[in-house]
Short mmCIF file of C-alpha atoms and ligand atoms in Angstrom, two decimals:
data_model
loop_
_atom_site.label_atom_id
_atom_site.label_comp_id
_atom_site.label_asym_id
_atom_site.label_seq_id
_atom_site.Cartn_x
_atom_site.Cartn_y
_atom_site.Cartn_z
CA UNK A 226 10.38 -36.09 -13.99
CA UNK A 227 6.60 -35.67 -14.88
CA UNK A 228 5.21 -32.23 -13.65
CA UNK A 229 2.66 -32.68 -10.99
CA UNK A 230 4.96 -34.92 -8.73
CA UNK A 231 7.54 -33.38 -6.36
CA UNK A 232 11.44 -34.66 -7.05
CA UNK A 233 12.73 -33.97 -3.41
CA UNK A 234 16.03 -34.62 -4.92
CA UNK A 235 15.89 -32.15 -7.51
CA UNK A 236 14.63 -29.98 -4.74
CA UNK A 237 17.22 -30.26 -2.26
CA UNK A 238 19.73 -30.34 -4.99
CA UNK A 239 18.98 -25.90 -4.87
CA UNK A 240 19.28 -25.46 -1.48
CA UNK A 241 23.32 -25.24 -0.37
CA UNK A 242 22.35 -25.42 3.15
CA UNK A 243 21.11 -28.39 3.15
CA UNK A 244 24.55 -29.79 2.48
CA UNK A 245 25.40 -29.30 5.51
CA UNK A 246 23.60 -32.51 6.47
CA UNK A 247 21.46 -30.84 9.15
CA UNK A 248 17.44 -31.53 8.76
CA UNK A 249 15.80 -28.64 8.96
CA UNK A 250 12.32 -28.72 10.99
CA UNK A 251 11.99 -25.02 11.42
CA UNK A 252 10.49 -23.26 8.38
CA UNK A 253 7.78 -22.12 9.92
CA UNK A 254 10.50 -19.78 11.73
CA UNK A 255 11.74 -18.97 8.06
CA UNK A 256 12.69 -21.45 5.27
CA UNK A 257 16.22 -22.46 3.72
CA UNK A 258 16.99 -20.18 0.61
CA UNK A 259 17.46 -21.88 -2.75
CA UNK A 260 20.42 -20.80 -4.51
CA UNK A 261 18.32 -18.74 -7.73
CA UNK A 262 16.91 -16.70 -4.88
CA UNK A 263 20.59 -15.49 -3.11
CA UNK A 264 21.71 -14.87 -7.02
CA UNK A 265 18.62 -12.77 -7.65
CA UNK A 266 19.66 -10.59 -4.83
CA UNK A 267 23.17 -10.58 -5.62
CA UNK A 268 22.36 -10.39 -9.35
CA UNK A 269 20.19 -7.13 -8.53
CA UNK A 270 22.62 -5.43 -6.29
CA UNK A 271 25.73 -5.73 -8.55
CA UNK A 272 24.11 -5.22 -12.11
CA UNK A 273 24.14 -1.70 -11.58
CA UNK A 274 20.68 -0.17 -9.77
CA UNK A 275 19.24 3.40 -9.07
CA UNK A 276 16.20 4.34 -7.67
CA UNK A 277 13.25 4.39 -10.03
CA UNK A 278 12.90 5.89 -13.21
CA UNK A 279 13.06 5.63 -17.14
CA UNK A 280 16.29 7.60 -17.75
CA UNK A 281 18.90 5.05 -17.65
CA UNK A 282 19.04 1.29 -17.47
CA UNK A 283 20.12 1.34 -14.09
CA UNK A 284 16.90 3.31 -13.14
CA UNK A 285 14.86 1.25 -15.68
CA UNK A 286 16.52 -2.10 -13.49
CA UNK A 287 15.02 -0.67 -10.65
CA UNK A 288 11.79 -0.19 -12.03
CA UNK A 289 11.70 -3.26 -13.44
CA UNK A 290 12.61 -5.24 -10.36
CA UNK A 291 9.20 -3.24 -7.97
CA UNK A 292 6.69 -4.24 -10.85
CA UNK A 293 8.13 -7.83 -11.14
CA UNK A 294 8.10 -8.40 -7.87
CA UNK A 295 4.46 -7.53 -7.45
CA UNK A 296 3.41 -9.32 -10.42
CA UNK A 297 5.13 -12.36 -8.79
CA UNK A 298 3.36 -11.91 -5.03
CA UNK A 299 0.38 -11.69 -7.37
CA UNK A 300 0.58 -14.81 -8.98
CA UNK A 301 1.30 -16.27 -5.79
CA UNK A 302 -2.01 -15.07 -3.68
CA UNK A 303 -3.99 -14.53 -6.15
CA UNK A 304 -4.06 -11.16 -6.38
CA UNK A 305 -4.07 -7.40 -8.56
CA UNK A 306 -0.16 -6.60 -8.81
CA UNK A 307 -1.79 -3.11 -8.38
CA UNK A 308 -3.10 -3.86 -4.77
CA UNK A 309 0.64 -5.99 -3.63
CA UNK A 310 2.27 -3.45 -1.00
CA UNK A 311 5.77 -4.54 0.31
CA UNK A 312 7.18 -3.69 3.49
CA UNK A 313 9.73 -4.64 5.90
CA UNK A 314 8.10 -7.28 7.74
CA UNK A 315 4.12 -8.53 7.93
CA UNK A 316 4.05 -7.76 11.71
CA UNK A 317 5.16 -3.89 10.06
CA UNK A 318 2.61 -3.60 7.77
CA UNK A 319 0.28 -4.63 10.23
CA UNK A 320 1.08 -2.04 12.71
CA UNK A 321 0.65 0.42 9.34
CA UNK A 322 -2.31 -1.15 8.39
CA UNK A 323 -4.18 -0.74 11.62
CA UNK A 324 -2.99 2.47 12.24
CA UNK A 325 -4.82 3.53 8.90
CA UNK A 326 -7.66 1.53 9.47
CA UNK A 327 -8.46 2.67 13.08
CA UNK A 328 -8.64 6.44 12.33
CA UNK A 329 -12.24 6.61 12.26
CA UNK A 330 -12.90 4.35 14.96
CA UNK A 331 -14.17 5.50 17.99
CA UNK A 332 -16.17 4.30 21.52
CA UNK A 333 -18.61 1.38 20.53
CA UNK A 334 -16.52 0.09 17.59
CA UNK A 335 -15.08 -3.27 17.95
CA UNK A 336 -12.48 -5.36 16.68
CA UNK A 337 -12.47 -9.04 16.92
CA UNK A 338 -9.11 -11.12 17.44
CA UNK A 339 -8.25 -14.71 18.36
CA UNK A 340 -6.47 -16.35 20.77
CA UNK A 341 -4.75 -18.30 18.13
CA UNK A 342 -3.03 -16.27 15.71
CA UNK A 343 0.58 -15.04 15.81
CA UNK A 344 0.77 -11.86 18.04
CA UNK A 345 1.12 -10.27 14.96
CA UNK A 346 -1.90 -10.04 14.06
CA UNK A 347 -3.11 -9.62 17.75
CA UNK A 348 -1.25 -6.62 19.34
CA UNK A 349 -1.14 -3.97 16.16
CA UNK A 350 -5.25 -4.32 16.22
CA UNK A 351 -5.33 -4.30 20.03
CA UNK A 352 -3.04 -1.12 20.53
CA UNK A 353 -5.28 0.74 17.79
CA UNK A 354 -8.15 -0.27 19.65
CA UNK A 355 -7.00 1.28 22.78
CA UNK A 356 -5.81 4.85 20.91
CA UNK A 357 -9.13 4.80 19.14
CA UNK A 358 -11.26 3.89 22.02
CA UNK A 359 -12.86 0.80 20.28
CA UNK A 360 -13.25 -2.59 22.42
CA UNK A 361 -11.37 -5.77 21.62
CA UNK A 362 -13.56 -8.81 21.11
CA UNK A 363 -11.86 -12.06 21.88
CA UNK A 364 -12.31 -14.57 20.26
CA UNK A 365 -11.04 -18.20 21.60
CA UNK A 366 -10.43 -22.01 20.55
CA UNK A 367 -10.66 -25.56 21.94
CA UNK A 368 -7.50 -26.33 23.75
CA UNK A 369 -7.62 -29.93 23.15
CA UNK A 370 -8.38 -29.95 19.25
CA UNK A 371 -7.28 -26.10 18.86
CA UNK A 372 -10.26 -25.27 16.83
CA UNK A 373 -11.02 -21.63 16.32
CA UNK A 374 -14.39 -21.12 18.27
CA UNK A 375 -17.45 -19.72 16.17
CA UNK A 376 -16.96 -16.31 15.43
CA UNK A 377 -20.95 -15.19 15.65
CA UNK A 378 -20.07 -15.50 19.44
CA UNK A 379 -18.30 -12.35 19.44
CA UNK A 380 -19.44 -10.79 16.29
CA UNK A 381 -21.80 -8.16 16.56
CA UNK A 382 -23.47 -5.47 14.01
CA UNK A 383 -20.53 -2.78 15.80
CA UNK A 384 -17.76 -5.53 15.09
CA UNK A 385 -15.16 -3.29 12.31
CA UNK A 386 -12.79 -5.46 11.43
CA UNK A 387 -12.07 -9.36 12.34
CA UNK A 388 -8.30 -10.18 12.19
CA UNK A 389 -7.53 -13.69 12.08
CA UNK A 390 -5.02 -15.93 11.18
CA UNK A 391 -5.51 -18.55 7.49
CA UNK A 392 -2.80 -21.07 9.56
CA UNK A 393 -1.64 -21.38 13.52
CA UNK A 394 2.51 -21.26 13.44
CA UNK A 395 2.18 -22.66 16.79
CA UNK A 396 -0.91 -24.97 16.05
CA UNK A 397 -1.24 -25.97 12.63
CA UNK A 398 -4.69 -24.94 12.68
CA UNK A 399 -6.28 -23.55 9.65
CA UNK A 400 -9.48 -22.11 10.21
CA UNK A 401 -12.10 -21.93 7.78
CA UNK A 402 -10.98 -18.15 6.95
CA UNK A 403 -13.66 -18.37 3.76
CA UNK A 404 -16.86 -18.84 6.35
CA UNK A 405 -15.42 -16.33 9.08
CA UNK A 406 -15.46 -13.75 6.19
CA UNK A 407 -18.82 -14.49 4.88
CA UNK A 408 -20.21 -14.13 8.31
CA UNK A 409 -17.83 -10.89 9.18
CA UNK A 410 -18.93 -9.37 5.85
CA UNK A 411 -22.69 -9.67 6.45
CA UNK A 412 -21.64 -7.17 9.59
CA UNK A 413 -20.22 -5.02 6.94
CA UNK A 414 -16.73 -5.93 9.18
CA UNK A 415 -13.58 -5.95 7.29
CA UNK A 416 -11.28 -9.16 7.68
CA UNK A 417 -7.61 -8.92 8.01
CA UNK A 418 -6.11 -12.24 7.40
CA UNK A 419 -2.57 -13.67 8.25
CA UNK A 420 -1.24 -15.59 5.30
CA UNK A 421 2.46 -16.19 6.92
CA UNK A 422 2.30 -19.72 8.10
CA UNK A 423 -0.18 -20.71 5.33
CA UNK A 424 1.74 -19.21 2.04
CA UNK A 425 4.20 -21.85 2.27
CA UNK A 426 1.54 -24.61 2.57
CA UNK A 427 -1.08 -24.70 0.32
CA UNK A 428 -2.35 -22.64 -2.66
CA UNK A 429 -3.85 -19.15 -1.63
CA UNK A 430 -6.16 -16.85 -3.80
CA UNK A 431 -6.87 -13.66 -1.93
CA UNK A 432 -10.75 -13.53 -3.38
CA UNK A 433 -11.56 -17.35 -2.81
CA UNK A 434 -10.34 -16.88 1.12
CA UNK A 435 -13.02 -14.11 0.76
CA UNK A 436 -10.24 -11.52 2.85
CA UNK A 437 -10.06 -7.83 2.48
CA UNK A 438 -6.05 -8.19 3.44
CA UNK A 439 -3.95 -10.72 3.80
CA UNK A 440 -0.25 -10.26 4.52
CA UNK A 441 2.47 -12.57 5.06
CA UNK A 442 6.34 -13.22 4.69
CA UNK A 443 8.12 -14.34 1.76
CA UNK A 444 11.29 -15.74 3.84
CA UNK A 445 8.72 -18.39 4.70
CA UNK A 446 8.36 -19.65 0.94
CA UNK A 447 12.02 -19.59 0.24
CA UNK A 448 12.70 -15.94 -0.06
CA UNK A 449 14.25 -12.95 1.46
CA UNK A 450 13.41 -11.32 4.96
CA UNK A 451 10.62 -8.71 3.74
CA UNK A 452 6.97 -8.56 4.53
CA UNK A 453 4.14 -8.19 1.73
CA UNK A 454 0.73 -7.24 2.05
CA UNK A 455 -2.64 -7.64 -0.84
CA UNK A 456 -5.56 -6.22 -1.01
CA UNK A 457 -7.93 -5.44 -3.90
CA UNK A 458 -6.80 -1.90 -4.87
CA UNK A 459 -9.88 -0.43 -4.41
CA UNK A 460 -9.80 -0.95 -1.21
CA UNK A 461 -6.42 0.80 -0.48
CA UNK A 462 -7.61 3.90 -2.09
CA UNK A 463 -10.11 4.56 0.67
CA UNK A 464 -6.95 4.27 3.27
CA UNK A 465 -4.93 7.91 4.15
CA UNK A 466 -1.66 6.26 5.82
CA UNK A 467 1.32 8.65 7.18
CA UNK A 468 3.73 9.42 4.20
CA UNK A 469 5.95 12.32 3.45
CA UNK A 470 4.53 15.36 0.98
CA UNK A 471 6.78 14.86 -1.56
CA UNK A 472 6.28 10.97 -1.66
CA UNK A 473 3.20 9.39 -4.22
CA UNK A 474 0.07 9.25 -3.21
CA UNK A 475 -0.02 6.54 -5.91
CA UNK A 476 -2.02 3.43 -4.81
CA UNK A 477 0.38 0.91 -3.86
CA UNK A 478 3.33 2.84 -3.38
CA UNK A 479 1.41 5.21 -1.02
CA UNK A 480 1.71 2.55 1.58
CA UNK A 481 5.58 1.76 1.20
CA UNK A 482 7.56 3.77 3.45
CA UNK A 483 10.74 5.19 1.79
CA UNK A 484 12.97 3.48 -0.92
CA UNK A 485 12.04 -0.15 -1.35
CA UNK A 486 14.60 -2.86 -0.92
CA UNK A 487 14.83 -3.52 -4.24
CA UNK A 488 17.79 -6.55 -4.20
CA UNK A 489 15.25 -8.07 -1.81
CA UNK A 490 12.17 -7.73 -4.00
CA UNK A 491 14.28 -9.37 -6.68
CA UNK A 492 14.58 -12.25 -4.55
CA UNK A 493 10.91 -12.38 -3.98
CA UNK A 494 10.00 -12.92 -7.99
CA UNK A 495 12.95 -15.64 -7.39
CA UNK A 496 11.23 -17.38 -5.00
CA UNK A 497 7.97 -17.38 -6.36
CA UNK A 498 9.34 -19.04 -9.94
CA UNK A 499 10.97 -21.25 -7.65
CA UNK A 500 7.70 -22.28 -5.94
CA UNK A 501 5.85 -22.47 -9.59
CA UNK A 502 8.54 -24.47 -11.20
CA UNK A 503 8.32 -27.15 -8.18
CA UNK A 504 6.14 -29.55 -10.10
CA UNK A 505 4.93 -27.50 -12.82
CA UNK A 506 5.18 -26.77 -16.43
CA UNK A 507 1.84 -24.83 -16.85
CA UNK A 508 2.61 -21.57 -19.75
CA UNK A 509 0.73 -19.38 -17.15
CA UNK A 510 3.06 -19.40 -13.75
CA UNK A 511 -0.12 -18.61 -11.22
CA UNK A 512 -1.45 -21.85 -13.11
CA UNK A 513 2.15 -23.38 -12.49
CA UNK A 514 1.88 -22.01 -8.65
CA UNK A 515 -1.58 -23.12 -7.97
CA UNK A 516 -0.75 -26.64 -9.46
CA UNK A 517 2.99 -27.18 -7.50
CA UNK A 518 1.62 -25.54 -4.18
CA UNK A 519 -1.43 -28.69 -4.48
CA UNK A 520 2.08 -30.81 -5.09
CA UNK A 521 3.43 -29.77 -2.22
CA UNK A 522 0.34 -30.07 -0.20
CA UNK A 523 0.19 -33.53 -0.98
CA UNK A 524 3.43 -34.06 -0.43
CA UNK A 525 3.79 -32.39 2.96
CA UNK A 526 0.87 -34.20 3.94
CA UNK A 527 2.17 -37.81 3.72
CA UNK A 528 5.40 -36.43 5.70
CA UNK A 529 3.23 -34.99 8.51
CA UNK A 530 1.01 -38.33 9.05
CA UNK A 531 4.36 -40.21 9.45
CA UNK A 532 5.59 -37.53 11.51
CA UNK A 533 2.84 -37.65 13.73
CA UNK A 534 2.52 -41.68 13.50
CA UNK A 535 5.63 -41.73 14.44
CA UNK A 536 5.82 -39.25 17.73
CA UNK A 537 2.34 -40.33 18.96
CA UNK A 538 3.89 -44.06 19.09
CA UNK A 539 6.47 -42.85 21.36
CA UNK A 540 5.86 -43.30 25.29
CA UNK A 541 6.25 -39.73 26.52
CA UNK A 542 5.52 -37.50 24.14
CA UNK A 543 2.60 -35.41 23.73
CA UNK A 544 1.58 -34.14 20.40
CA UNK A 545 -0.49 -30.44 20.88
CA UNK A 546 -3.79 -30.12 19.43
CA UNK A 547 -5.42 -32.26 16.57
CA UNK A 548 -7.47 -29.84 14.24
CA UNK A 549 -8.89 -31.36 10.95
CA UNK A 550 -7.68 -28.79 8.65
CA UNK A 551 -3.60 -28.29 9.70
CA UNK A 552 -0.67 -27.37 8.04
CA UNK A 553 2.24 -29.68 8.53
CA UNK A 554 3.25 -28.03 11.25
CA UNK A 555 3.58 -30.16 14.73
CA UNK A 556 3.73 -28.59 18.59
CA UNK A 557 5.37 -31.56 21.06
CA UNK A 558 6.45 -31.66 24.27
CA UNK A 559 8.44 -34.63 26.20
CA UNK A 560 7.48 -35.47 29.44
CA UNK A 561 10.22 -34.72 31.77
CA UNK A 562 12.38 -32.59 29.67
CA UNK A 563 12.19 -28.66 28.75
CA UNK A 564 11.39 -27.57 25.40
CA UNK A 565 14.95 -26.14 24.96
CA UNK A 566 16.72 -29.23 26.21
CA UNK A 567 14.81 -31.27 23.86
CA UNK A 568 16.12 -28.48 21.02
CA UNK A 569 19.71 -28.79 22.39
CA UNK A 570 19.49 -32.93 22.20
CA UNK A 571 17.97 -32.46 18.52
CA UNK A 572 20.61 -30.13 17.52
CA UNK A 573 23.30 -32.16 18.51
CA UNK A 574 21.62 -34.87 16.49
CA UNK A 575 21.58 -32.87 13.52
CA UNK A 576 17.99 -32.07 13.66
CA UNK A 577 17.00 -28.13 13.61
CA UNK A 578 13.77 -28.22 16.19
CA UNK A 579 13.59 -25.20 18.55
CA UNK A 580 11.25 -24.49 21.26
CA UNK A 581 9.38 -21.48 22.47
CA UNK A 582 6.01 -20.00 22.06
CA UNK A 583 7.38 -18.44 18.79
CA UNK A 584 4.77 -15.07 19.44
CA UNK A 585 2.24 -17.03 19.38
CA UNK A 586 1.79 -15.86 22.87
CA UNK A 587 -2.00 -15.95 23.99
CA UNK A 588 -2.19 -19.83 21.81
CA UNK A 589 0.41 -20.84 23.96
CA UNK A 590 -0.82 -19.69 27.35
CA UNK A 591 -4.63 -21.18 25.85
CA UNK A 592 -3.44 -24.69 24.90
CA UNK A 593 -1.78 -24.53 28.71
CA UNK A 594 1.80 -24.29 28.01
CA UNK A 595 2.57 -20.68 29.29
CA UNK A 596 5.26 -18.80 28.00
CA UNK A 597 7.03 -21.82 27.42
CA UNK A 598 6.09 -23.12 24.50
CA UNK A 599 7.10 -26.48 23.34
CA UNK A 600 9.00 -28.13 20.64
CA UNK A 601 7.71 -27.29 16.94
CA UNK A 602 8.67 -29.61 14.20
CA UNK A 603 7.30 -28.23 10.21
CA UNK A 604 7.46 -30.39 7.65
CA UNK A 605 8.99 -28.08 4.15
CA UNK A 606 8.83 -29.10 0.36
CA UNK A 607 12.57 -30.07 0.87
CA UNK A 608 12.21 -32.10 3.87
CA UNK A 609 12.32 -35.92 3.32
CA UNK A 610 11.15 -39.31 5.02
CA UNK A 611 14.46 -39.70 6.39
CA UNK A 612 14.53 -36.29 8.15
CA UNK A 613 11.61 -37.49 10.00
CA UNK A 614 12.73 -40.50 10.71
CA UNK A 615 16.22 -38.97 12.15
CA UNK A 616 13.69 -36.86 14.30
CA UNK A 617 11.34 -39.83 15.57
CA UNK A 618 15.38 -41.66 16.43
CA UNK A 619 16.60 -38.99 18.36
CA UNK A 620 13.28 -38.37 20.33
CA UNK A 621 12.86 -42.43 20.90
CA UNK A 622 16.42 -43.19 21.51
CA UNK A 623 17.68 -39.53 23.53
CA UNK A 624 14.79 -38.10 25.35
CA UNK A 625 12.57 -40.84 26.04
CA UNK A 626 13.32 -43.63 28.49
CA UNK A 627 13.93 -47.39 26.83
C1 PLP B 753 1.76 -16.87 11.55
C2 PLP B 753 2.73 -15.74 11.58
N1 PLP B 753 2.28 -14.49 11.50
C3 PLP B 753 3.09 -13.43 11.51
C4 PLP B 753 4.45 -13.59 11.65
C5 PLP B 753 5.32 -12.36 11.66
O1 PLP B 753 5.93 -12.25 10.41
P1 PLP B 753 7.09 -11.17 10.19
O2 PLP B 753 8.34 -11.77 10.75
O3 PLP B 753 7.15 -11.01 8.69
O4 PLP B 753 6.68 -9.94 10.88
C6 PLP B 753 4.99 -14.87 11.77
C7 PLP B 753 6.44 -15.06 11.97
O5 PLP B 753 6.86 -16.05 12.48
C8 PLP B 753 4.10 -15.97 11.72
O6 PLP B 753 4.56 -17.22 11.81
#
């Protein structure tokens, strides 16, 4: 196979779960795991493994895995491996984060947030705001396209930080993160970005998005449940977060809570040469990332226009917002049946579809479907033509009168 093309087979060929036979729609909810991933965890947690030092190999193993691991996240986002932080979960280190970052705010300060990210990166910023006194700026979108509305309606010369998301997990919208920072810098604003639902999309470089943080999850590209968070390390070494006095004060570390999960972190520098080596043979692997995450792009792409060819054709159905710039990503709902009966129907057709808001609370109640939800369908590198196709069949020939 040529690099710069995606071999689905290949692909798929990795992933055990998928032979099972079931088509699996709901990576944005957290990918399937490729097998080099699972053996880098298993690999780390039976090769023998201390905690961190230079004394013995097992210690040295440890060591090794923590500084590989945030070389890999920063190949992946384009980032210093000195500013990578790694914690349990993104929506953790953003409760961290804006608990650090909200110390010196007071009464007057404000924070903007949007009706369209992942409560994530809503509530943490909201609760901080409340301790510290500051006021929440809201900032909304179009229900019918779900376009982010223009920031410089909320932004003012008081604004602190602007947390937004780089992709909607309920939407697909990706918002033109590079132009809200511009404009939130010129405030002097920070800009907090979630990367979650677009890390496992398209390329990302941490300085080109123009953010000051940007966290997301690598069991969304393929690797273990953990959270990781970049910033440019000067920038962390203006932030005092709660630690314990005998812990480092060292800039990342500082940030990461207790022992890290080091079997986990192993996985994480799995998944990311798993993600270079998708259509790649660059010698530099953030060339070899940048270059398979266009690949996939493209690829994902042509699978979403057939998947939403193929449900907007169907009497019944009705697709959720139609932003320009989207990640494969596609919100449905089918007139006369629940979100969750449409999952169960799905299921029993072997296709893995489920419905809910899935936190992205205040986009769901904006684009008018409550607390409900609806049906999300994502598109992932090892999904194929005929896993959309089994979709569009079970939705046309189940749910949908003839
Ligand atoms: C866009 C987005 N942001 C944040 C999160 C929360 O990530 P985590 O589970 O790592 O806290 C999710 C999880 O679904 C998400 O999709």
């Amino acid at each position: 196979m040529p690099t710069n093309a995606l071999d689905p087979a290949r692909i798929r060929a990795e992933f055990p779960a998928l032979d099972l036979g079931v088509a699996y729609f709901d990576g944005p909810g957290g990918s399937q795991v490729p097998s080099p991933v699972a053996e880098a965890v298993a690999g780390a947690m039976t090769a023998g493994l201390s905690n961190r030092g230079s004394v013995t190999d097992a210690e040295r193993r440890a060591d090794d895995i923590v500084t590989g691991a945030r070389t890999a996240a920063a190949d992946l986002l384009g980032a210093d491996p000195r500013g990578v932080v790694f914690g349990r979960s993104m929506t953790q280190l953003t409760f961290d984060f804006a608990r650090a970052l909200s110390r010196d705010w007071g009464p007057g300060d404000e924070v903007v947030v949007t009706r369209l990210d992942h409560d994530a990166n809503i509530r943490p910023w909201v609760l901080a705001a409340e301790r510290s006194g500051a006021t929440v700026r809201w900032l909304g979108f179009d229900p019918e396209t779900a376009e982010l509305d223009d920031l410089e309606t909320v932004l003012t010369t008081r604004t602190r930080l602007v947390a937004v998301t780089a992709a909607s997990n309920l939407l697909g919208t990706r918002p033109d993160v590079r132009a809200i920072a511009d404009t939130a810098h010129e405030v002097d604003a920070l800009v907090y970005v979630d990367g979650v639902h677009l890390a496992p999309h398209a390329p990302v470089d941490l300085a080109a998005l123009g953010a000051d943080f940007l966290g997301c999850s690598p069991y969304k590209f393929f690797g273990p449940h953990l959270g990781v968070l970049v910033a440019r390390p000067a920038l962390l070494e203006t932030l005092s977060p709660d630690k314990l006095l005998p812990s480092t004060d060292a800039v990342p570390e500082r940030f990461e809570l207790g022992t890290l999960p080091y079997e986990l972190l192993a996985g994480v520098t799995a998944a990311v040469d798993f993600i270079a080596g998708l259509a790649s043979s660059a010698p530099d692997r953030r060339a070899r990332v940048l270059e398979s995450m266009a690949v996939v792009e493209e690829y994902e792409a042509a699978l979403l226009d057939r998947l939403l060819a193929g449900l907007g054709a169907i009497d019944g159905v009705t697709l959720h917002g139609r932003p320009a710039r989207r990640t494969p990503t596609v919100l449905f709902t089918v007139a006369g049946r629940s979100g969750h009966e449409v999952h169960e129907e799905l299921a029993r057709a072997g296709v893995n579809a489920p419905a809910s808001h899935f936190y992205a609370l205040e986009a769901s109640r904006r684009a008018g479907l409550g607390d409900d939800g609806a049906v999300r369908a994502g598109v992932a590198p090892y999904t194929t033509a005929e896993d959309v196709d089994r979709l569009l069949r079970a939705v046309s020939q189940k749910l949908t009168p003839a």
